[in-house]
Amino acid sequence: NPIKQAEAVKDRRQSELWGANAALTVQLMKNLTFKASATYNTTNTRRDLFYGENSSQAYRSGGVYGSTQMQKDLRWQSSNTLTYKKKINKKNTFDIMLGHEFSFRSSELLYGQSKDFPFPNLGNDNLGIGATPSSVSTSRSDKKLLSYFARGNYNFDNRYLFTATIRADGSTVFSAKNKWGYFPAVSAAWRVGEEDFIKKLNVFSDLKFRIGYGLAGNNRIGSYNSLALMSSIITAMGDQLTPGYASKQIPNPDLKWEANKTFNMGVDLGFLNQRITISPEFYINRSSNLLLNAQLPYSSGYQSMLINAGETKNVGVELTVNTVNFSTKKFSWNTTLTLSHNKNSVKALTG
């Protein structure tokens, strides 16, 4: 009976989200600025599930049962930067930024299930009256990321632009000897449209050539993959069940950052006071030390193991065309056309 089934099953879900952020900017002296910012977010969820005596689930499991799951996810991040800006003369300006950042994420889970209730009136309000606590489990995990970074910009006559950055990131998801990754990047741009010989042509409203090369890291994996973990089990010893622990995964003491190297080169062209802009771009991306779940033979006793393996290469071109077809104070009509082509190839399958 669908109506009795719907009435016999109680599924209640609750969630609440708390968040806060703050920022402080202080002018320490002329040209020197300190900025601090922080964010905090926490999400609490709870699910109460109860199968009454008229439900099909209670019939299949041999009686009324209910479960409650509560989870808390916490995220917070703090960042501090120190920026120095200097205008040397009319044509030369530069700025240098030093920064520090720390982020933390954690997740906690509590789950309990009980069955054989003497009466179902209380539902999940008191799982303790169930004669059989069939399942109780808890878990907790966290990950941290500590970063130091620096960036320098140089501008000559608003025509030649140079940028250099360096990051040092330390992540707890990797092994003890490989927690830190170092990622430099450089870029340059030439605003050809500001040159006199281009201005005399009276064709371009903007013309800029840009080029860049940089390294980036990937640490988007779960916690503790580099460690030897144990999981709780219930095993038979003689004529009774005994709790114990068994190995859950093979440790990988060499687990490290996945590295992505990117080279890009492009041109920005503007016409008719930027009513038409065209941006062709060429890029090469090479990824190495890929974070992959390698399948293991059944004889090992494990299904998979997270490793660094393989190398891929992505080469492509992209063309973006923007047009302002109509523009007034009350109405505007813009068009964007993007054409792209890329080729992916696998350069290596192992480390």
Tab-separated table of C-alpha atoms in Angstrom:
chain	number	residue	atom	x	y	z
A	1	ASN	CA	0.000	0.000	0.000
A	2	PRO	CA	1.770	3.194	-1.141
A	3	ILE	CA	-0.114	5.372	1.345
A	4	LYS	CA	0.786	3.219	4.350
A	5	GLN	CA	4.367	2.997	3.093
A	6	ALA	CA	4.628	6.786	2.892
A	7	GLU	CA	3.099	7.203	6.351
A	8	ALA	CA	5.392	4.585	7.908
A	9	VAL	CA	8.645	6.145	6.715
A	10	LYS	CA	9.899	9.302	8.421
A	11	ASP	CA	12.804	11.001	6.676
A	12	ARG	CA	13.755	14.356	8.204
A	13	ARG	CA	16.742	16.378	7.042
A	14	GLN	CA	18.126	19.515	8.648
A	15	SER	CA	21.032	21.727	7.739
A	16	GLU	CA	22.426	25.026	8.914
A	17	LEU	CA	25.213	27.153	7.531
A	18	TRP	CA	27.207	29.752	9.446
A	19	GLY	CA	29.694	32.037	7.785
A	20	ALA	CA	31.704	35.130	8.566
A	21	ASN	CA	34.454	37.121	6.925
A	22	ALA	CA	36.573	40.092	7.911
A	23	ALA	CA	39.257	42.236	6.323
A	24	LEU	CA	41.639	44.913	7.547
A	25	THR	CA	43.789	47.260	5.468
A	26	VAL	CA	46.453	49.455	7.070
A	27	GLN	CA	48.662	52.040	5.392
A	28	LEU	CA	51.894	51.447	7.325
A	29	MET	CA	53.796	54.184	5.528
A	30	LYS	CA	53.916	55.856	2.161
A	31	ASN	CA	53.679	53.241	-0.605
A	32	LEU	CA	53.501	50.350	1.920
A	33	THR	CA	50.173	48.640	2.683
A	34	PHE	CA	49.321	45.700	4.937
A	35	LYS	CA	46.111	43.724	4.384
A	36	ALA	CA	44.695	40.891	6.470
A	37	SER	CA	41.571	38.895	5.685
A	38	ALA	CA	39.847	35.829	7.099
A	39	THR	CA	36.825	33.686	6.301
A	40	TYR	CA	34.983	31.109	8.402
A	41	ASN	CA	32.272	28.678	7.281
A	42	THR	CA	30.661	25.755	9.050
A	43	THR	CA	27.868	23.481	7.853
A	44	ASN	CA	25.923	21.218	10.227
A	45	THR	CA	23.614	18.567	8.782
A	46	ARG	CA	21.418	15.946	10.412
A	47	ARG	CA	19.298	13.190	8.916
A	48	ASP	CA	16.768	11.166	10.936
A	49	LEU	CA	15.394	8.088	9.180
A	50	PHE	CA	12.793	5.862	10.768
A	51	TYR	CA	11.015	2.847	9.238
A	52	GLY	CA	7.757	2.009	10.994
A	53	GLU	CA	6.147	-1.409	11.212
A	54	ASN	CA	4.053	-0.887	8.075
A	55	SER	CA	7.055	-0.086	5.896
A	56	SER	CA	8.523	-2.559	3.415
A	57	GLN	CA	12.019	-1.885	4.819
A	58	ALA	CA	10.956	-2.959	8.335
A	59	TYR	CA	9.341	-6.078	6.911
A	60	ARG	CA	12.517	-7.082	5.058
A	61	SER	CA	14.831	-6.376	8.016
A	62	GLY	CA	12.666	-8.152	10.567
A	63	GLY	CA	11.384	-5.198	12.562
A	64	VAL	CA	11.131	-1.481	13.112
A	65	TYR	CA	14.427	0.371	12.915
A	66	GLY	CA	15.785	3.898	12.739
A	67	SER	CA	19.046	5.741	12.171
A	68	THR	CA	20.482	9.189	12.787
A	69	GLN	CA	23.455	10.740	11.007
A	70	MET	CA	25.054	14.038	12.002
A	71	GLN	CA	27.877	15.712	10.108
A	72	LYS	CA	29.865	18.890	10.634
A	73	ASP	CA	32.010	20.453	7.901
A	74	LEU	CA	34.327	23.296	8.884
A	75	ARG	CA	36.378	25.571	6.621
A	76	TRP	CA	38.417	28.623	7.528
A	77	GLN	CA	41.150	30.589	5.833
A	78	SER	CA	43.399	33.512	6.722
A	79	SER	CA	45.567	35.626	4.431
A	80	ASN	CA	48.116	38.376	5.076
A	81	THR	CA	49.814	40.478	2.403
A	82	LEU	CA	52.333	43.294	2.425
A	83	THR	CA	52.392	45.440	-0.748
A	84	TYR	CA	54.902	48.096	-1.746
A	85	LYS	CA	54.110	50.358	-4.716
A	86	LYS	CA	56.577	52.827	-6.144
A	87	LYS	CA	56.444	55.299	-9.016
A	88	ILE	CA	60.063	55.976	-9.894
A	89	ASN	CA	59.308	58.590	-12.501
A	90	LYS	CA	56.728	59.347	-15.164
A	91	LYS	CA	57.510	56.187	-17.115
A	92	ASN	CA	58.658	53.658	-14.526
A	93	THR	CA	56.474	52.063	-11.855
A	94	PHE	CA	56.671	48.794	-9.958
A	95	ASP	CA	55.050	46.974	-7.062
A	96	ILE	CA	56.096	44.037	-4.880
A	97	MET	CA	53.779	41.890	-2.797
A	98	LEU	CA	54.709	39.346	-0.102
A	99	GLY	CA	52.024	37.090	1.272
A	100	HIS	CA	51.164	34.282	3.643
A	101	GLU	CA	48.030	32.134	3.641
A	102	PHE	CA	46.680	29.288	5.739
A	103	SER	CA	43.563	27.211	5.135
A	104	PHE	CA	41.965	24.450	7.183
A	105	ARG	CA	39.164	22.000	6.381
A	106	SER	CA	37.685	19.289	8.570
A	107	SER	CA	34.744	16.907	8.536
A	108	GLU	CA	33.192	14.997	11.443
A	109	LEU	CA	30.564	12.276	11.178
A	110	LEU	CA	28.443	10.479	13.780
A	111	TYR	CA	26.080	7.669	12.775
A	112	GLY	CA	23.886	5.420	14.878
A	113	GLN	CA	21.279	2.803	14.024
A	114	SER	CA	18.990	0.762	16.228
A	115	LYS	CA	16.191	-1.784	15.743
A	116	ASP	CA	13.648	-3.891	17.625
A	117	PHE	CA	11.862	-0.954	19.281
A	118	PRO	CA	9.265	-1.948	21.934
A	119	PHE	CA	7.015	0.820	20.559
A	120	PRO	CA	7.589	3.170	17.607
A	121	ASN	CA	6.010	6.308	19.052
A	122	LEU	CA	9.251	8.146	19.820
A	123	GLY	CA	10.864	7.394	16.476
A	124	ASN	CA	14.408	8.760	16.355
A	125	ASP	CA	13.971	10.842	19.502
A	126	ASN	CA	15.400	7.963	21.558
A	127	LEU	CA	17.352	5.358	19.614
A	128	GLY	CA	18.558	3.940	22.930
A	129	ILE	CA	15.298	2.089	23.577
A	130	GLY	CA	15.975	-0.136	20.584
A	131	ALA	CA	16.919	-3.608	21.803
A	132	THR	CA	19.579	-4.027	19.103
A	133	PRO	CA	22.047	-1.191	18.386
A	134	SER	CA	22.923	-2.630	14.967
A	135	SER	CA	25.394	0.031	13.876
A	136	VAL	CA	27.402	2.819	15.523
A	137	SER	CA	30.234	4.628	13.755
A	138	THR	CA	32.195	7.862	13.939
A	139	SER	CA	34.842	9.450	11.723
A	140	ARG	CA	36.916	12.607	11.511
A	141	SER	CA	39.295	13.950	8.882
A	142	ASP	CA	41.069	17.233	8.210
A	143	LYS	CA	43.531	18.822	5.813
A	144	LYS	CA	45.700	21.924	6.019
A	145	LEU	CA	47.457	24.091	3.442
A	146	LEU	CA	50.190	26.596	4.302
A	147	SER	CA	51.357	28.978	1.559
A	148	TYR	CA	53.972	31.674	1.101
A	149	PHE	CA	54.010	33.738	-2.073
A	150	ALA	CA	55.597	36.759	-3.691
A	151	ARG	CA	54.738	38.792	-6.777
A	152	GLY	CA	56.481	41.596	-8.602
A	153	ASN	CA	55.097	43.862	-11.365
A	154	TYR	CA	57.046	46.309	-13.498
A	155	ASN	CA	55.493	48.812	-15.913
A	156	PHE	CA	57.503	50.901	-18.321
A	157	ASP	CA	55.610	53.758	-19.948
A	158	ASN	CA	52.410	51.702	-19.940
A	159	ARG	CA	53.852	49.811	-22.917
A	160	TYR	CA	56.059	47.060	-21.498
A	161	LEU	CA	54.601	45.021	-18.650
A	162	PHE	CA	56.400	42.292	-16.689
A	163	THR	CA	55.149	40.055	-13.878
A	164	ALA	CA	56.942	37.371	-11.860
A	165	THR	CA	55.467	35.226	-9.070
A	166	ILE	CA	56.631	32.407	-6.823
A	167	ARG	CA	54.559	30.213	-4.506
A	168	ALA	CA	55.583	27.703	-1.873
A	169	ASP	CA	52.674	25.489	-0.811
A	170	GLY	CA	52.777	22.907	1.962
A	171	SER	CA	49.901	20.416	2.103
A	172	THR	CA	49.176	17.774	4.728
A	173	VAL	CA	47.694	15.387	2.139
A	174	PHE	CA	51.163	14.362	0.925
A	175	SER	CA	53.935	12.321	2.524
A	176	ALA	CA	56.243	13.838	5.108
A	177	LYS	CA	59.131	14.322	2.677
A	178	ASN	CA	57.008	15.758	-0.154
A	179	LYS	CA	54.597	18.136	1.551
A	180	TRP	CA	56.058	21.246	-0.117
A	181	GLY	CA	55.730	22.256	-3.747
A	182	TYR	CA	57.312	25.302	-5.417
A	183	PHE	CA	55.583	27.013	-8.335
A	184	PRO	CA	57.145	29.967	-10.180
A	185	ALA	CA	55.549	31.887	-13.063
A	186	VAL	CA	56.567	34.744	-15.366
A	187	SER	CA	54.651	36.773	-17.928
A	188	ALA	CA	55.228	39.770	-20.164
A	189	ALA	CA	53.101	41.992	-22.357
A	190	TRP	CA	53.859	44.554	-25.032
A	191	ARG	CA	51.160	47.120	-25.656
A	192	VAL	CA	52.043	47.668	-29.268
A	193	GLY	CA	49.057	49.955	-29.661
A	194	GLU	CA	50.838	52.572	-27.534
A	195	GLU	CA	53.743	52.793	-29.985
A	196	ASP	CA	53.772	55.865	-32.234
A	197	PHE	CA	54.179	53.881	-35.438
A	198	ILE	CA	50.969	51.938	-34.643
A	199	LYS	CA	49.018	55.022	-33.585
A	200	LYS	CA	49.797	56.628	-36.916
A	201	LEU	CA	48.037	53.802	-38.729
A	202	ASN	CA	44.771	54.808	-37.046
A	203	VAL	CA	43.507	51.200	-37.309
A	204	PHE	CA	43.685	49.691	-33.823
A	205	SER	CA	42.028	50.925	-30.642
A	206	ASP	CA	44.079	48.284	-28.800
A	207	LEU	CA	46.911	45.991	-29.800
A	208	LYS	CA	48.742	43.923	-27.221
A	209	PHE	CA	51.058	40.940	-27.433
A	210	ARG	CA	51.376	38.744	-24.335
A	211	ILE	CA	53.334	35.668	-23.349
A	212	GLY	CA	53.598	33.643	-20.162
A	213	TYR	CA	54.975	30.494	-18.590
A	214	GLY	CA	54.254	29.045	-15.173
A	215	LEU	CA	53.958	26.045	-12.903
A	216	ALA	CA	50.934	25.121	-10.805
A	217	GLY	CA	50.248	22.271	-8.407
A	218	ASN	CA	47.322	19.977	-7.750
A	219	ASN	CA	46.564	18.670	-4.242
A	220	ARG	CA	42.862	17.878	-4.679
A	221	ILE	CA	42.893	14.464	-3.044
A	222	GLY	CA	41.617	13.103	0.244
A	223	SER	CA	43.541	13.126	3.494
A	224	TYR	CA	45.886	10.383	4.727
A	225	ASN	CA	46.528	8.644	1.380
A	226	SER	CA	50.253	8.519	2.139
A	227	LEU	CA	49.727	6.752	5.482
A	228	ALA	CA	49.041	3.193	6.582
A	229	LEU	CA	45.446	3.232	7.816
A	230	MET	CA	43.512	0.726	9.897
A	231	SER	CA	39.777	0.081	9.868
A	232	SER	CA	37.630	-1.429	12.601
A	233	ILE	CA	36.170	-4.880	12.020
A	234	ILE	CA	34.106	-7.488	13.850
A	235	THR	CA	35.475	-11.011	13.573
A	236	ALA	CA	34.496	-14.405	14.971
A	237	MET	CA	36.735	-15.910	17.625
A	238	GLY	CA	35.434	-19.212	18.923
A	239	ASP	CA	31.722	-18.848	19.557
A	240	GLN	CA	31.642	-15.062	19.948
A	241	LEU	CA	32.200	-11.892	17.922
A	242	THR	CA	35.262	-9.816	18.798
A	243	PRO	CA	36.060	-6.265	17.641
A	244	GLY	CA	39.459	-5.619	16.089
A	245	TYR	CA	41.397	-3.743	13.432
A	246	ALA	CA	42.624	-4.627	9.948
A	247	SER	CA	44.853	-2.844	7.443
A	248	LYS	CA	42.807	-0.534	5.188
A	249	GLN	CA	45.322	0.734	2.616
A	250	ILE	CA	48.930	0.453	1.497
A	251	PRO	CA	50.960	3.529	2.517
A	252	ASN	CA	52.687	5.573	-0.181
A	253	PRO	CA	55.653	7.431	1.366
A	254	ASP	CA	56.501	8.961	-2.051
A	255	LEU	CA	53.137	10.646	-2.710
A	256	LYS	CA	53.744	14.232	-3.923
A	257	TRP	CA	52.271	17.200	-5.787
A	258	GLU	CA	50.948	16.837	-9.305
A	259	ALA	CA	52.737	19.434	-11.469
A	260	ASN	CA	51.202	21.415	-14.347
A	261	LYS	CA	53.451	23.462	-16.644
A	262	THR	CA	51.705	25.931	-18.940
A	263	PHE	CA	53.016	28.110	-21.778
A	264	ASN	CA	50.668	30.539	-23.493
A	265	MET	CA	51.021	33.242	-26.112
A	266	GLY	CA	48.327	35.536	-27.429
A	267	VAL	CA	47.393	38.785	-29.130
A	268	ASP	CA	44.585	41.195	-28.212
A	269	LEU	CA	43.279	43.347	-31.056
A	270	GLY	CA	40.684	46.092	-30.711
A	271	PHE	CA	38.919	48.027	-33.440
A	272	LEU	CA	36.425	50.893	-33.636
A	273	ASN	CA	37.006	52.037	-30.053
A	274	GLN	CA	36.776	48.462	-28.742
A	275	ARG	CA	33.436	47.721	-30.403
A	276	ILE	CA	35.198	44.764	-31.976
A	277	THR	CA	37.873	42.790	-30.119
A	278	ILE	CA	39.697	39.699	-31.384
A	279	SER	CA	41.945	37.530	-29.202
A	280	PRO	CA	43.761	34.549	-30.722
A	281	GLU	CA	45.764	32.429	-28.246
A	282	PHE	CA	48.085	29.441	-28.389
A	283	TYR	CA	48.857	27.267	-25.351
A	284	ILE	CA	50.738	24.171	-24.283
A	285	ASN	CA	49.961	22.427	-21.006
A	286	ARG	CA	52.036	19.530	-19.732
A	287	SER	CA	51.010	17.659	-16.585
A	288	SER	CA	53.333	15.248	-14.778
A	289	ASN	CA	53.264	13.166	-11.590
A	290	LEU	CA	49.533	12.691	-12.108
A	291	LEU	CA	47.578	11.688	-9.002
A	292	LEU	CA	45.950	8.396	-10.009
A	293	ASN	CA	44.276	5.471	-8.279
A	294	ALA	CA	46.225	2.465	-9.534
A	295	GLN	CA	44.359	-0.848	-9.532
A	296	LEU	CA	46.122	-3.583	-7.535
A	297	PRO	CA	45.980	-7.356	-8.038
A	298	TYR	CA	43.440	-9.141	-5.835
A	299	SER	CA	46.257	-11.206	-4.353
A	300	SER	CA	47.540	-8.061	-2.596
A	301	GLY	CA	44.409	-7.877	-0.467
A	302	TYR	CA	43.717	-4.292	-1.595
A	303	GLN	CA	41.733	-2.808	-4.466
A	304	SER	CA	43.746	0.299	-5.331
A	305	MET	CA	46.540	2.641	-4.253
A	306	LEU	CA	46.961	6.364	-4.914
A	307	ILE	CA	50.236	7.032	-6.759
A	308	ASN	CA	52.005	9.615	-8.917
A	309	ALA	CA	52.210	8.249	-12.446
A	310	GLY	CA	52.065	9.349	-16.036
A	311	GLU	CA	52.414	12.514	-18.067
A	312	THR	CA	49.987	14.220	-20.447
A	313	LYS	CA	50.309	17.036	-22.964
A	314	ASN	CA	47.582	19.376	-24.158
A	315	VAL	CA	48.247	21.682	-27.143
A	316	GLY	CA	45.576	24.027	-28.409
A	317	VAL	CA	44.537	27.272	-30.033
A	318	GLU	CA	41.598	29.467	-29.177
A	319	LEU	CA	39.977	32.424	-30.898
A	320	THR	CA	37.576	34.774	-29.113
A	321	VAL	CA	35.661	37.510	-30.949
A	322	ASN	CA	33.555	40.070	-29.063
A	323	THR	CA	31.358	42.655	-30.752
A	324	VAL	CA	29.229	45.472	-29.384
A	325	ASN	CA	26.366	45.462	-31.862
A	326	PHE	CA	24.187	48.046	-30.166
A	327	SER	CA	24.678	50.098	-27.020
A	328	THR	CA	22.584	52.812	-25.355
A	329	LYS	CA	21.896	53.794	-21.765
A	330	LYS	CA	18.845	51.506	-21.651
A	331	PHE	CA	19.807	48.669	-23.965
A	332	SER	CA	22.916	46.883	-25.129
A	333	TRP	CA	23.504	43.940	-27.453
A	334	ASN	CA	26.847	42.136	-27.353
A	335	THR	CA	27.998	39.016	-29.167
A	336	THR	CA	30.770	36.608	-28.163
A	337	LEU	CA	32.099	33.909	-30.486
A	338	THR	CA	34.660	31.380	-29.276
A	339	LEU	CA	36.425	28.833	-31.492
A	340	SER	CA	38.889	26.351	-30.033
A	341	HIS	CA	40.870	23.312	-31.031
A	342	ASN	CA	43.098	21.207	-28.792
A	343	LYS	CA	44.939	17.926	-28.930
A	344	ASN	CA	45.514	15.758	-25.868
A	345	SER	CA	48.175	13.095	-25.791
A	346	VAL	CA	49.557	10.724	-23.174
A	347	LYS	CA	53.346	10.984	-23.016
A	348	ALA	CA	53.986	8.477	-20.241
A	349	LEU	CA	51.989	5.917	-18.278
A	350	THR	CA	54.359	5.440	-15.370
A	351	GLY	CA	56.408	7.719	-13.114
